[in-house]
Amino acid sequence: MNFLDLLRAMFALAFTLGIIGLAAWAARRYAPQLMAKLSAERGERRMQVVETLVLDPARRLVLVKIDDEERLLILGEGRELIEPRGPGAGMGASK
C-alpha cells in the first residue's frame, strides 16, 4: 500500500463519517418526532413537552404537561421562569 492509497482511504473514511454525522444532525434538527419513535419505550411517562415557541434567539416558551397539569416555562440565557401554579399563587398571594 503506497502513500496515495493510504491518503485515499483516509479521505473515504472522513467522508463516510461526515455523511453519518450530517444525517444524525438532520434527523435531530428536522425530525425530532422520528427520533422519539426510534427510542425505546420505557413505560408510561409522567412528563411530556406539549409545545415550544421560540421568542427570540435567546428565549423560548415551553408548555410542559406533568401528570394532568400543564405548566408554562420561559427558558433562556441561564435562567428559567415558571408560571405560578394557581390563580392565587402570583404576586398578590401574600396579601
CSV table of C-alpha atoms in Angstrom, one decimal:
chain,number,residue,atom,x,y,z
A,1,MET,CA,0.0,0.0,0.0
A,2,ASN,CA,1.6,3.2,-1.1
A,3,PHE,CA,1.0,6.8,0.3
A,4,LEU,CA,-1.7,7.6,-2.3
A,5,ASP,CA,-3.8,4.5,-1.4
A,6,LEU,CA,-3.5,5.4,2.3
A,7,LEU,CA,-4.5,9.0,1.6
A,8,ARG,CA,-7.5,7.9,-0.5
A,9,ALA,CA,-8.6,5.5,2.3
A,10,MET,CA,-8.3,8.3,4.9
A,11,PHE,CA,-10.4,10.7,2.8
A,12,ALA,CA,-13.0,8.0,2.2
A,13,LEU,CA,-13.3,7.3,5.9
A,14,ALA,CA,-13.6,11.0,6.7
A,15,PHE,CA,-16.2,11.5,4.0
A,16,THR,CA,-18.3,8.5,5.3
A,17,LEU,CA,-18.1,9.7,8.9
A,18,GLY,CA,-19.1,13.2,7.7
A,19,ILE,CA,-22.2,11.8,5.9
A,20,ILE,CA,-23.2,9.8,9.0
A,21,GLY,CA,-22.8,12.9,11.2
A,22,LEU,CA,-24.8,15.1,8.8
A,23,ALA,CA,-27.6,12.5,8.7
A,24,ALA,CA,-27.7,12.4,12.5
A,25,TRP,CA,-27.7,16.2,12.8
A,26,ALA,CA,-30.5,16.5,10.2
A,27,ALA,CA,-32.6,13.8,11.9
A,28,ARG,CA,-32.3,15.6,15.3
A,29,ARG,CA,-32.9,19.1,13.8
A,30,TYR,CA,-35.8,18.4,11.3
A,31,ALA,CA,-37.4,15.2,12.6
A,32,PRO,CA,-37.5,15.1,16.4
A,33,GLN,CA,-40.7,13.0,16.3
A,34,LEU,CA,-38.9,10.4,14.3
A,35,MET,CA,-36.1,10.2,16.8
A,36,ALA,CA,-38.6,9.9,19.6
A,37,LYS,CA,-40.3,7.0,17.9
A,38,LEU,CA,-37.0,5.3,17.3
A,39,SER,CA,-36.1,5.4,21.0
A,40,ALA,CA,-37.2,2.6,23.2
A,41,GLU,CA,-40.5,2.9,25.0
A,42,ARG,CA,-39.9,2.9,28.8
A,43,GLY,CA,-43.5,2.6,30.0
A,44,GLU,CA,-45.9,5.4,30.9
A,45,ARG,CA,-44.2,8.7,31.2
A,46,ARG,CA,-45.4,11.4,33.6
A,47,MET,CA,-43.9,14.4,31.9
A,48,GLN,CA,-44.0,15.5,28.3
A,49,VAL,CA,-43.4,18.6,26.2
A,50,VAL,CA,-46.7,19.7,24.7
A,51,GLU,CA,-45.4,22.6,22.6
A,52,THR,CA,-42.5,25.0,22.2
A,53,LEU,CA,-42.4,28.5,20.8
A,54,VAL,CA,-39.2,30.4,20.0
A,55,LEU,CA,-39.5,34.0,21.1
A,56,ASP,CA,-36.0,35.2,20.0
A,57,PRO,CA,-32.6,33.6,19.7
A,58,ALA,CA,-32.1,33.7,23.4
A,59,ARG,CA,-35.6,32.8,24.8
A,60,ARG,CA,-38.3,30.2,24.2
A,61,LEU,CA,-41.6,29.3,25.8
A,62,VAL,CA,-42.2,25.6,26.6
A,63,LEU,CA,-45.6,24.1,27.6
A,64,VAL,CA,-44.9,21.0,29.7
A,65,LYS,CA,-47.6,18.6,30.9
A,66,ILE,CA,-46.8,16.9,34.2
A,67,ASP,CA,-49.4,14.3,35.2
A,68,ASP,CA,-52.6,16.1,34.3
A,69,GLU,CA,-51.3,19.6,34.9
A,70,GLU,CA,-49.8,21.9,32.2
A,71,ARG,CA,-47.0,24.4,33.1
A,72,LEU,CA,-45.6,27.2,31.1
A,73,LEU,CA,-41.8,27.7,31.3
A,74,ILE,CA,-39.8,30.6,29.8
A,75,LEU,CA,-36.3,29.3,29.1
A,76,GLY,CA,-33.3,31.5,28.2
A,77,GLU,CA,-29.8,32.6,28.9
A,78,GLY,CA,-29.1,30.9,32.2
A,79,ARG,CA,-32.5,31.4,33.9
A,80,GLU,CA,-35.8,29.7,33.9
A,81,LEU,CA,-39.1,31.3,34.8
A,82,ILE,CA,-42.1,29.2,35.8
A,83,GLU,CA,-45.7,30.3,35.7
A,84,PRO,CA,-47.4,30.4,39.1
A,85,ARG,CA,-49.4,27.2,40.0
A,86,GLY,CA,-52.9,28.5,40.7
A,87,PRO,CA,-54.9,31.7,40.2
A,88,GLY,CA,-54.0,33.0,43.6
A,89,ALA,CA,-50.3,31.9,43.6
A,90,GLY,CA,-49.0,35.0,41.9
A,91,MET,CA,-47.5,38.2,43.4
A,92,GLY,CA,-50.7,39.1,45.2
A,93,ALA,CA,-51.0,35.8,47.1
A,94,SER,CA,-49.2,37.1,50.2
A,95,LYS,CA,-51.9,39.8,51.0
